[in-house]
mmCIF file of C-alpha atoms in Angstrom:
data_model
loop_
_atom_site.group_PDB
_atom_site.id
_atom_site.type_symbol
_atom_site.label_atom_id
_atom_site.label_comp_id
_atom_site.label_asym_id
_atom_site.label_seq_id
_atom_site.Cartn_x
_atom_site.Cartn_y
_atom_site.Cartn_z
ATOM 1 C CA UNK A 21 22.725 -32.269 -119.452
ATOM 2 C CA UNK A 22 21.497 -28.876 -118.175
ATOM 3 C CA UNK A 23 24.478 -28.593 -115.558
ATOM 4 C CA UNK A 24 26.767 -29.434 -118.635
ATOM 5 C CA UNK A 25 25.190 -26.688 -120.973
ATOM 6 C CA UNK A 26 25.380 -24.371 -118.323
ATOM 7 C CA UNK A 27 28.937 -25.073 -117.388
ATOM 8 C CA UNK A 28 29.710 -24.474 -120.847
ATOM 9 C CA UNK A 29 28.330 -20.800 -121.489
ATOM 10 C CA UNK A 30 29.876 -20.354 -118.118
ATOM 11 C CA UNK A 31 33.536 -20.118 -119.530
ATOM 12 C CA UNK A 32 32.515 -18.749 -122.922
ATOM 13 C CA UNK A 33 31.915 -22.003 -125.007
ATOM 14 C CA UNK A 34 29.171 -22.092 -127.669
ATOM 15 C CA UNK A 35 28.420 -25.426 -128.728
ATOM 16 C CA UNK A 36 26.736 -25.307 -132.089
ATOM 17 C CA UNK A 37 25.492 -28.550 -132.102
ATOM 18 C CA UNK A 38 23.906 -29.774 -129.179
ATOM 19 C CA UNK A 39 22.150 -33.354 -128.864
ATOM 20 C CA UNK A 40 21.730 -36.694 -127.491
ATOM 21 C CA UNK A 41 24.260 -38.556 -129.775
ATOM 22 C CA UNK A 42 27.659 -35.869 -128.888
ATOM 23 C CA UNK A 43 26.997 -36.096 -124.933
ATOM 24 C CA UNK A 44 28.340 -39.245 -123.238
ATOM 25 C CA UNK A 45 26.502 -40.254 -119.589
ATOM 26 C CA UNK A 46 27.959 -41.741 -116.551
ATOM 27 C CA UNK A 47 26.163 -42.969 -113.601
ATOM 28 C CA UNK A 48 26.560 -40.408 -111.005
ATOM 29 C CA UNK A 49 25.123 -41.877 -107.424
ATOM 30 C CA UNK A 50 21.278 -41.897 -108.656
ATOM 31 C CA UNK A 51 21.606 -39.736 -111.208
ATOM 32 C CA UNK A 52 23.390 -39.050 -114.697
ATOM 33 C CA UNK A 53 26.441 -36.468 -114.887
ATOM 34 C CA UNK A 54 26.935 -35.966 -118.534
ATOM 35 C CA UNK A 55 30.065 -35.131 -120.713
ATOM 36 C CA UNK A 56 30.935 -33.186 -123.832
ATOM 37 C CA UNK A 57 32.150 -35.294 -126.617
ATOM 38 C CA UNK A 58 32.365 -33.555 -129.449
ATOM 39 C CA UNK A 59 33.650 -30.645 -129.268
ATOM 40 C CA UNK A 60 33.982 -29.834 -133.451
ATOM 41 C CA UNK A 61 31.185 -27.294 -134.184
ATOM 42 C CA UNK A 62 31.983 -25.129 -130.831
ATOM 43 C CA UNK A 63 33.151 -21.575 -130.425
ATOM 44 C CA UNK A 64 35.274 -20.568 -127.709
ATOM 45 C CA UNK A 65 34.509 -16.910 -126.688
ATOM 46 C CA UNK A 66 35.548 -15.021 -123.820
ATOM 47 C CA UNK A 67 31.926 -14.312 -123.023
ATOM 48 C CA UNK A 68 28.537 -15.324 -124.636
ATOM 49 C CA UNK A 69 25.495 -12.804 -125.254
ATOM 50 C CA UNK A 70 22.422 -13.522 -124.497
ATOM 51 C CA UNK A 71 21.976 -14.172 -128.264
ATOM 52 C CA UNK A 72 24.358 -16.704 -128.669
ATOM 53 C CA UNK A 73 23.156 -18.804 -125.194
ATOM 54 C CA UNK A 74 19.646 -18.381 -126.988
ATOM 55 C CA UNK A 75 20.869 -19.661 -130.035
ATOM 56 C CA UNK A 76 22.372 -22.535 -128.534
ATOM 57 C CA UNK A 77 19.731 -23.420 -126.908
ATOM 58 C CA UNK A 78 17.231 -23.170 -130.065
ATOM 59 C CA UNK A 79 19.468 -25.492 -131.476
ATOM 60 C CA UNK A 80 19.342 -27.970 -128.446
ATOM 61 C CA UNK A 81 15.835 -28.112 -128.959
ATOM 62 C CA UNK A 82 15.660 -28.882 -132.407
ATOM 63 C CA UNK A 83 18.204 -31.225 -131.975
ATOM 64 C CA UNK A 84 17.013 -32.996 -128.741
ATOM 65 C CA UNK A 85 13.494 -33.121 -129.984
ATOM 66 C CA UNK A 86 14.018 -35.157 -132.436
ATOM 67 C CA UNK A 87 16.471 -37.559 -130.808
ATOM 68 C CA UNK A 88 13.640 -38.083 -128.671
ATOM 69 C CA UNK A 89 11.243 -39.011 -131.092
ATOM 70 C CA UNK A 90 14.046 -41.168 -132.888
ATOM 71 C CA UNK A 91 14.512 -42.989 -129.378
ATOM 72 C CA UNK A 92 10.271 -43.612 -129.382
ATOM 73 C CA UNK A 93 10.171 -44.415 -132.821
ATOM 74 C CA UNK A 94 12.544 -47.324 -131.989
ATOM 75 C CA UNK A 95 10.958 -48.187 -128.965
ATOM 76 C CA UNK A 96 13.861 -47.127 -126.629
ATOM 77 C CA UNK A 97 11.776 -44.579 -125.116
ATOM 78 C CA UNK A 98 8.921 -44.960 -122.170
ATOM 79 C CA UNK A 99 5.347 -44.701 -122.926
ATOM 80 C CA UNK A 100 4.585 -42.508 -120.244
ATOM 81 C CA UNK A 101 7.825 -39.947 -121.667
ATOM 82 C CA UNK A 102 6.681 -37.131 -124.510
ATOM 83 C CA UNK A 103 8.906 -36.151 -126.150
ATOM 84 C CA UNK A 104 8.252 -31.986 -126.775
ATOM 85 C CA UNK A 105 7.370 -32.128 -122.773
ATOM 86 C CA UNK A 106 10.808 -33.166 -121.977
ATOM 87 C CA UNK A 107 12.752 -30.494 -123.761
ATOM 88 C CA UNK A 108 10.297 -28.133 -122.227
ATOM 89 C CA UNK A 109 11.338 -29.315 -119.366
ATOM 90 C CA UNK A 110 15.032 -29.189 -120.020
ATOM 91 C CA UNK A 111 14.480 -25.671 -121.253
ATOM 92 C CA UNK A 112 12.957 -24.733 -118.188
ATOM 93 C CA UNK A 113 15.491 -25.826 -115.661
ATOM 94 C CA UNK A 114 18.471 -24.823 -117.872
ATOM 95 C CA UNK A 115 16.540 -20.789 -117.746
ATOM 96 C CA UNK A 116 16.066 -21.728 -113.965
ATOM 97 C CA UNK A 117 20.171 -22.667 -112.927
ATOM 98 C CA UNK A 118 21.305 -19.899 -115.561
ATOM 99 C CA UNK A 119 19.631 -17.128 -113.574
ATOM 100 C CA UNK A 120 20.756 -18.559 -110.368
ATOM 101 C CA UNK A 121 24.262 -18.998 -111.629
ATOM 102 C CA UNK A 122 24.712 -15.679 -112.761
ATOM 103 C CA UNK A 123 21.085 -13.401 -112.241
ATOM 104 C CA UNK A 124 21.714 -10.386 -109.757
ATOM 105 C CA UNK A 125 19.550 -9.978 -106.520
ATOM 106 C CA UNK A 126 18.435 -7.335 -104.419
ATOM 107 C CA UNK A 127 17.404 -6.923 -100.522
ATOM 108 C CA UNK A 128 17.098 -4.494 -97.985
ATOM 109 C CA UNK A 129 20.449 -3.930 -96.368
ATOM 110 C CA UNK A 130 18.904 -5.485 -92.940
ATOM 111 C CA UNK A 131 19.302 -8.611 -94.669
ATOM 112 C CA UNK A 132 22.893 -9.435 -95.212
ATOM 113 C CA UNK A 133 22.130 -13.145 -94.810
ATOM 114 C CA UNK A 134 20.837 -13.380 -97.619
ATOM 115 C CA UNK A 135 24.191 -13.383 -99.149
ATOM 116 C CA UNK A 136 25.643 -16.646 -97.338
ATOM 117 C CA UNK A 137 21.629 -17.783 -98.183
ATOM 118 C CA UNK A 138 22.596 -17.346 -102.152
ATOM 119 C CA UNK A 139 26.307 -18.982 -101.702
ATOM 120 C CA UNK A 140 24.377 -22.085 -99.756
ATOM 121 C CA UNK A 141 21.879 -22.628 -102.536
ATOM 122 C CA UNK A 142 24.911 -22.123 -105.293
ATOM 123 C CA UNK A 143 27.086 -24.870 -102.920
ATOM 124 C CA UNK A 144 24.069 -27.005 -103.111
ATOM 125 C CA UNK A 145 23.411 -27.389 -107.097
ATOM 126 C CA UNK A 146 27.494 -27.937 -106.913
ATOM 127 C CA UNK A 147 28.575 -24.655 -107.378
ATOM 128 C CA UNK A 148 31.547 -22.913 -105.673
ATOM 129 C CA UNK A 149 31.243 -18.837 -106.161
ATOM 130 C CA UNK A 150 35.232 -17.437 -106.525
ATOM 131 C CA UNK A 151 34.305 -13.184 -106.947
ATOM 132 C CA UNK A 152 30.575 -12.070 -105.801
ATOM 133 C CA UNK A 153 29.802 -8.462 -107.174
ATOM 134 C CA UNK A 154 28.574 -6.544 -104.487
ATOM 135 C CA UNK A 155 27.384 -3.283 -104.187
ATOM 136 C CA UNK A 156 25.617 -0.949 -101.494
ATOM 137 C CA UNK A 157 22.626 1.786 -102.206
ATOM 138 C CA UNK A 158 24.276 5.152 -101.920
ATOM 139 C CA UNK A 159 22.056 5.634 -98.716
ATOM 140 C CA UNK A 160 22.868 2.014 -97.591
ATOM 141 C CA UNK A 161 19.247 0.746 -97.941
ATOM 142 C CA UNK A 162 19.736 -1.665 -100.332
ATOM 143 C CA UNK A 163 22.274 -4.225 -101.581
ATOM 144 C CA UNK A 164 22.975 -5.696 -104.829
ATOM 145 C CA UNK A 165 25.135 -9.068 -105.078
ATOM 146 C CA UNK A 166 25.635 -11.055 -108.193
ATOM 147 C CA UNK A 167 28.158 -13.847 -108.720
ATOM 148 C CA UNK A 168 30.943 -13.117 -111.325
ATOM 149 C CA UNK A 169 32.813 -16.056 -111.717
ATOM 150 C CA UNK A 170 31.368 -19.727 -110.608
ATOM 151 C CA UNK A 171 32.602 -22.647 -110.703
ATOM 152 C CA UNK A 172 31.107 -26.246 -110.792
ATOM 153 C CA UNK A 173 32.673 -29.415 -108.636
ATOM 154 C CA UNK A 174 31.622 -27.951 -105.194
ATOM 155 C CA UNK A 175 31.670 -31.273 -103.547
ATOM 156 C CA UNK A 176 33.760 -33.377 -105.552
ATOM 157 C CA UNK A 177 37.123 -30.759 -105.213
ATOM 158 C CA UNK A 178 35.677 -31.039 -101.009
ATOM 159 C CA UNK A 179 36.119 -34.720 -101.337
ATOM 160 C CA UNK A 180 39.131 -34.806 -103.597
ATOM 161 C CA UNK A 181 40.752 -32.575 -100.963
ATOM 162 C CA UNK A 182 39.722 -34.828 -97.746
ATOM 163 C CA UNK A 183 40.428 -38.195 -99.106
ATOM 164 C CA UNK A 184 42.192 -38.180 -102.582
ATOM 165 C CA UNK A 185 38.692 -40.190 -103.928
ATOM 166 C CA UNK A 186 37.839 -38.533 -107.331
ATOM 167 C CA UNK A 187 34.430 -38.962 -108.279
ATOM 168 C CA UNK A 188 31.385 -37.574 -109.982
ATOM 169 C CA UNK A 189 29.777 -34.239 -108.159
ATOM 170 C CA UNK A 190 26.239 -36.316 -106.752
ATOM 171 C CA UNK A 191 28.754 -39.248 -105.851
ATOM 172 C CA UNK A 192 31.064 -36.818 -103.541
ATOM 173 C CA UNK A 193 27.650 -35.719 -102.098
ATOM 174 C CA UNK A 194 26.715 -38.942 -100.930
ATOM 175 C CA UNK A 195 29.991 -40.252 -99.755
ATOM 176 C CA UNK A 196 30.162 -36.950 -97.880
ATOM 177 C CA UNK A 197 26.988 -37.213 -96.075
ATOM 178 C CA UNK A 198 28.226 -40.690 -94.827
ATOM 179 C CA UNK A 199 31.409 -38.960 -93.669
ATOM 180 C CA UNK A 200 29.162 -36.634 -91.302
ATOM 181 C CA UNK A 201 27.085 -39.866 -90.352
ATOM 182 C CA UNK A 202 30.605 -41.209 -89.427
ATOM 183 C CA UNK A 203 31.610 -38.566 -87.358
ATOM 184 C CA UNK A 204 28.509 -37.851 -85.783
ATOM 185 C CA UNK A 205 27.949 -41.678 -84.576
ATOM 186 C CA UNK A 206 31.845 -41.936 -83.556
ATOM 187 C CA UNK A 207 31.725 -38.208 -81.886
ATOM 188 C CA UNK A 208 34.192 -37.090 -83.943
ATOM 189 C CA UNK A 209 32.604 -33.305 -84.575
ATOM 190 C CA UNK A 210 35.789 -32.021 -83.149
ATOM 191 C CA UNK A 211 38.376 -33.857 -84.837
ATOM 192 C CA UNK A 212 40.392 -32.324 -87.768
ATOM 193 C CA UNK A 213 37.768 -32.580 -90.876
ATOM 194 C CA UNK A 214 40.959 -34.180 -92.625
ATOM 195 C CA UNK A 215 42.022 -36.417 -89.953
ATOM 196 C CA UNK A 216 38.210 -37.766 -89.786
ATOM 197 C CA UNK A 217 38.314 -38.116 -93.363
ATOM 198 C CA UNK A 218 41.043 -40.105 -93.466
ATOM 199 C CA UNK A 219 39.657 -42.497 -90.462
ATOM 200 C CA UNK A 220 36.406 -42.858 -92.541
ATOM 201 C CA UNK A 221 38.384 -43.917 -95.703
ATOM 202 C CA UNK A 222 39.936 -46.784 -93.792
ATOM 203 C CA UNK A 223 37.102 -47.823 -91.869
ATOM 204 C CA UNK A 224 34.760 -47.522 -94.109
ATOM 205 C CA UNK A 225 35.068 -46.891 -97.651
ATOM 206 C CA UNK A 226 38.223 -49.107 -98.358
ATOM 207 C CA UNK A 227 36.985 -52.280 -96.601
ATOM 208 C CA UNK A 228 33.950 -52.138 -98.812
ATOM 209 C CA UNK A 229 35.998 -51.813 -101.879
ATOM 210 C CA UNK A 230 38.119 -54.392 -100.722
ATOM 211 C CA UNK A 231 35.379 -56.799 -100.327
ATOM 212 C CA UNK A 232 34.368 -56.401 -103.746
ATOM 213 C CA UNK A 233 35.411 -59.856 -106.432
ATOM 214 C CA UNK A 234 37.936 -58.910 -109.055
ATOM 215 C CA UNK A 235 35.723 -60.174 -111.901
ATOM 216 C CA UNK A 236 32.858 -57.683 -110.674
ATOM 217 C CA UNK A 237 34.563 -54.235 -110.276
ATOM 218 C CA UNK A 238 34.100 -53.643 -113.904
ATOM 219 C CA UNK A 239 30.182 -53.618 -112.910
ATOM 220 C CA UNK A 240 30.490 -50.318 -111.688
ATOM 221 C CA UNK A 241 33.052 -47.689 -110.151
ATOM 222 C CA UNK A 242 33.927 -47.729 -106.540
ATOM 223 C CA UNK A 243 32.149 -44.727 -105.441
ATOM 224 C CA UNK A 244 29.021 -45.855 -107.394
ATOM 225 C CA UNK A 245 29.036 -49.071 -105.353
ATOM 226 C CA UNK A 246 29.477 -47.171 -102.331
ATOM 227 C CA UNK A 247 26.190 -45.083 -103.249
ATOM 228 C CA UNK A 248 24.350 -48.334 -104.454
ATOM 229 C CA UNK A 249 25.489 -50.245 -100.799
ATOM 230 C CA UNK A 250 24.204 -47.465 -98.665
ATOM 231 C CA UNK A 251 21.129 -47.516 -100.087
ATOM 232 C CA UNK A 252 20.751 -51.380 -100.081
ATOM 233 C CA UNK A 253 22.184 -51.318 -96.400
ATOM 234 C CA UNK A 254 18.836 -48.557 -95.726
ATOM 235 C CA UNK A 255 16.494 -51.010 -97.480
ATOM 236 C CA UNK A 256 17.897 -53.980 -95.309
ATOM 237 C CA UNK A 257 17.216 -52.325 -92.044
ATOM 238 C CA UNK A 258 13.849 -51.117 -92.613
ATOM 239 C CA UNK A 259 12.901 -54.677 -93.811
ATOM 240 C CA UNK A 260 14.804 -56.264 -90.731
ATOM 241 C CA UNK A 261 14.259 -53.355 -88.317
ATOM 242 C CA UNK A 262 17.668 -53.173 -87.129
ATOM 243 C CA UNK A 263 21.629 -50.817 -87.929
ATOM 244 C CA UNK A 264 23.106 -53.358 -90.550
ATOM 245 C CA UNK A 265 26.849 -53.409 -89.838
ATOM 246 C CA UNK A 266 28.537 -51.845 -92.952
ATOM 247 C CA UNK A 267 30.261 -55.011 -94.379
ATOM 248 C CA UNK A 268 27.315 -57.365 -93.420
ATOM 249 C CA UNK A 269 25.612 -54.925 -96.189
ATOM 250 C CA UNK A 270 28.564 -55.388 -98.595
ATOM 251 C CA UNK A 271 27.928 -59.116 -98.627
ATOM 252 C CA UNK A 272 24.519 -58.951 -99.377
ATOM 253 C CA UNK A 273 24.702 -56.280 -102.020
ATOM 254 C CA UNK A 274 27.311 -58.415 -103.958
ATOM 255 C CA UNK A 275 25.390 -61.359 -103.971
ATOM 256 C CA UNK A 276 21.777 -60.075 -104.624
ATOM 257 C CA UNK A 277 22.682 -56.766 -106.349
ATOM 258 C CA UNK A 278 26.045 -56.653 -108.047
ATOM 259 C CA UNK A 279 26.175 -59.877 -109.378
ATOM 260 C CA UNK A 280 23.740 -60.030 -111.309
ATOM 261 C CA UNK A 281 24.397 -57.132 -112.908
ATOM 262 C CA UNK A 282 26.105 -56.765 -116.627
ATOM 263 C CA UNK A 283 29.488 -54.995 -116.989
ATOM 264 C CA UNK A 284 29.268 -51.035 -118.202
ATOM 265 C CA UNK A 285 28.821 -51.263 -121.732
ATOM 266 C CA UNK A 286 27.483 -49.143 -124.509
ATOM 267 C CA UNK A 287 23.799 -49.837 -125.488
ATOM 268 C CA UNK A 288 23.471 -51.646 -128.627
ATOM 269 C CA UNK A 289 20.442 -50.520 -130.589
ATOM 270 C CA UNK A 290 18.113 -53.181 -130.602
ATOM 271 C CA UNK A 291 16.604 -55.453 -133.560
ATOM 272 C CA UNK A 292 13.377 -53.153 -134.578
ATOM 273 C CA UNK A 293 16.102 -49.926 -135.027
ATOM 274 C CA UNK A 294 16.424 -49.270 -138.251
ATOM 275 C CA UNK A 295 20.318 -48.849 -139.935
ATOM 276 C CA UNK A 296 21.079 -45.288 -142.127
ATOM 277 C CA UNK A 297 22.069 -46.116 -145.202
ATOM 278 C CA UNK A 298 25.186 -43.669 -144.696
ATOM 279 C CA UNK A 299 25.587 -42.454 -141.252
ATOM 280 C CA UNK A 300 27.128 -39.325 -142.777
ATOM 281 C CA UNK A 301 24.338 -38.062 -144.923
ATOM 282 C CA UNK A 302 20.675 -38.921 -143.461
ATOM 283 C CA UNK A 303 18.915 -37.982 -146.028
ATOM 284 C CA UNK A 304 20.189 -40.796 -148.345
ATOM 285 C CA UNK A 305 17.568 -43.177 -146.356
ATOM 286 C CA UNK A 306 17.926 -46.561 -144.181
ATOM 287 C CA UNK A 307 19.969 -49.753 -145.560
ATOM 288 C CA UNK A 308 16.464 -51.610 -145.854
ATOM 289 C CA UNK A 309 14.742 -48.795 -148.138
ATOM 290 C CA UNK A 310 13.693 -51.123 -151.703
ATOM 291 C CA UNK A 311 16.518 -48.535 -153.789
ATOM 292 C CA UNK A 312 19.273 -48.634 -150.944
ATOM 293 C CA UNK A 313 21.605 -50.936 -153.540
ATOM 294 C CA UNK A 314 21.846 -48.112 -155.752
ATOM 295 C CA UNK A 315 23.552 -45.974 -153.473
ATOM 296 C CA UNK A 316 27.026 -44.470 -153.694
ATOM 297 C CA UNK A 317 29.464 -46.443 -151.369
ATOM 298 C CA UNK A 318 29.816 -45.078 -147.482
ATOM 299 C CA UNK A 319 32.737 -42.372 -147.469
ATOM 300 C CA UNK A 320 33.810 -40.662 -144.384
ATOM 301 C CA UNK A 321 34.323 -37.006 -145.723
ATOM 302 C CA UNK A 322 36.551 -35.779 -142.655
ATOM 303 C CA UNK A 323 38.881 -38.670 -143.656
ATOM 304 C CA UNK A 324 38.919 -38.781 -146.563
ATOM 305 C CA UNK A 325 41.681 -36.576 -147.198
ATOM 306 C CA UNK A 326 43.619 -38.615 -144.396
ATOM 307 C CA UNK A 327 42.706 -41.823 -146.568
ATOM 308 C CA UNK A 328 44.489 -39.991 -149.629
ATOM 309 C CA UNK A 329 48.045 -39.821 -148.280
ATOM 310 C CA UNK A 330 50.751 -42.513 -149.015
ATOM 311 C CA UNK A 331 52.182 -43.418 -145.577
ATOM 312 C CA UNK A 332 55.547 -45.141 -147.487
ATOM 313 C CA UNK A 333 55.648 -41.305 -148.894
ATOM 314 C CA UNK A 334 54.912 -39.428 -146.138
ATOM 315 C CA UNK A 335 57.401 -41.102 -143.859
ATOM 316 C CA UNK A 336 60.355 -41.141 -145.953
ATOM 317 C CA UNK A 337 63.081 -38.421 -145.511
ATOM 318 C CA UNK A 338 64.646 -37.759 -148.673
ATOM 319 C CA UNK A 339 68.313 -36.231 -147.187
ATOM 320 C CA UNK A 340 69.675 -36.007 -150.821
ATOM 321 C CA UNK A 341 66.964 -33.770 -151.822
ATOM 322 C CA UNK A 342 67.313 -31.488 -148.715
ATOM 323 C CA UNK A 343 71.376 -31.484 -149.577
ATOM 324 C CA UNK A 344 70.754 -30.278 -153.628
ATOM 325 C CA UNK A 345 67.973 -27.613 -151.558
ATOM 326 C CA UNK A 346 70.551 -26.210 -149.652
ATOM 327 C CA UNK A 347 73.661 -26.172 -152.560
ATOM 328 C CA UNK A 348 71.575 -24.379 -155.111
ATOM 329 C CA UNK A 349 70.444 -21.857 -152.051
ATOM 330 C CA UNK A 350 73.198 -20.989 -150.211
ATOM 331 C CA UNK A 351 72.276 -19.299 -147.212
#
């Protein structure tokens, strides 16, 4: 969620209305990569100001805070989570990648390595850096470098470019390291990075995917299952003290791992949630609140203008009209 609010005030966007309930989450190897999905209260701006990032992120808070405490109220939430801690927290490393996306840095001109050093820590959160600003002391002493335009997707355009695969930025880190296992173990260090690529695809990551039932690849994407076999395969040869062979791993991740998990689904809120009464206006109470029968009828107010227009109407074409139009007004 912090790489996505970043990204964001990156290429000018103010959200306005930042939570929990307008940011969808995919699995993304063992993390979360998270996705803007409502896009209605935003402002599009060539560049934010400090002011407006700060306001955003005021409003995250707010916002997040409380879909926190909804979550523990419910009982979706871990004991051992607290609520205000975690958007602390979430504050803190969005300040933290914000001034490493963008914050300027100086060193002694002796140290020129520190510039690759900044692009390396940039390509490891995932970042690819298109225009650094540069600029040298007038008695060459001292440099100044700050990054002007960055991009996210550092190793998931890498990936996309070496083997077509298109997955989530931690999943094309994974299934990248096992490309450099690959090559390593088959000394291929001086092949073509492509043509090894390509050799790992088909010995590797397409036999696996292969392997897996029909009726289970809706468990979970291919590159996820990739992620979730190589650490299974790891597990397996600590416990066995021996190199698994790839699809020996495969077997025994589909039949203790995959199959017994559900398909990906949306969570249902569970029995103890409590219902709004209108979805659209929570502060007319829950549907089990003793006056809740009393209450106005549930309208959507962004359709209900939509709701108002006669379709039969709307889609005729009246050509006799448009022909008296055009007599009386001649052009």
């Amino acid at each position: 969620m912090v790489v996505l609010l970043a990204r964001l005030h990156l290429i000018g966007l103010m959200w306005g209305d930042v939570s929990l309930s307008n940011i969808l989450f995919r699995r993304d190897a063992g993390e979360f990569a998270a996705y803007l999905v409502d896009a209605e209260t935003g402002e599009l701006h060539d560049k934010l100001t400090d002011g407006q990032r700060q306001h955003d992120l005021s409003i995250a808070r707010v916002n997040i805070f409380g879909d926190f405490c909804d979550l523990e109220a419910g009982g979706l939430l871990d004991e051992s989570l607290d609520p205000l801690t975690m958007v602390e927290t979430i504050d803190a490393r969005y300040n933290e990648l914000w001034n490493e996306l963008t914050g300027a840095e100086e060193f002694s001109g002796s140290e020129l390595h520190r510039i690759e050093g900044r692009v390396r820590r940039l390509n490891a959160l995932g970042f690819d850096i298109a225009e650094l600003d540069i600029n040298t002391s007038a008695d060459g002493r001292t440099v100044r470098i700050q990054p002007k335009v960055v991009d996210a997707g550092h190793h998931s355009r890498r990936l996309l470019r070496l083997t077509g695969l298109d997955t989530e930025e931690n999943q094309a880190r994974r299934l990248l390291n096992d490309l450099d296992t690959y090559r390593m173990r088959r000394g291929l260090q001086g092949l073509d990075e492509a043509v090894a690529a390509h050799r790992w695809l088909t010995d590797f990551f397409e036999p696996v995917v292969n392997s897996i039932p029909t009726d289970m690849m809706g468990k979970r994407d291919p590159a996820q299952i990739y992620h979730e076999l190589l650490d299974y395969r790891w597990y397996q040869a600590q416990r066995e003290h021996r190199d698994v062979p790839l699809l020996e791993a495969a077997q025994g991740y589909i039949r203790d791992v995959l199959a017994n998990l559900p398909d990906e689904a949306m969570i249902s809120m569970g029995p103890g949630v409590r219902t709004l009464a209108n979805p659209y206006d929570p502060s007319l109470g829950f549907q089990d609140d003793p006056l809740s029968e009393q209450l106005p009828p549930v309208i959507d107010p962004w359709e209900a203008e939509a709701d108002q227009i006669d379709p039969a109407e709307a889609s005729h074409f009246d050509i006799d009209a448009l022909r008296a139009r055009a007599k009386d007004n001649p052009a």
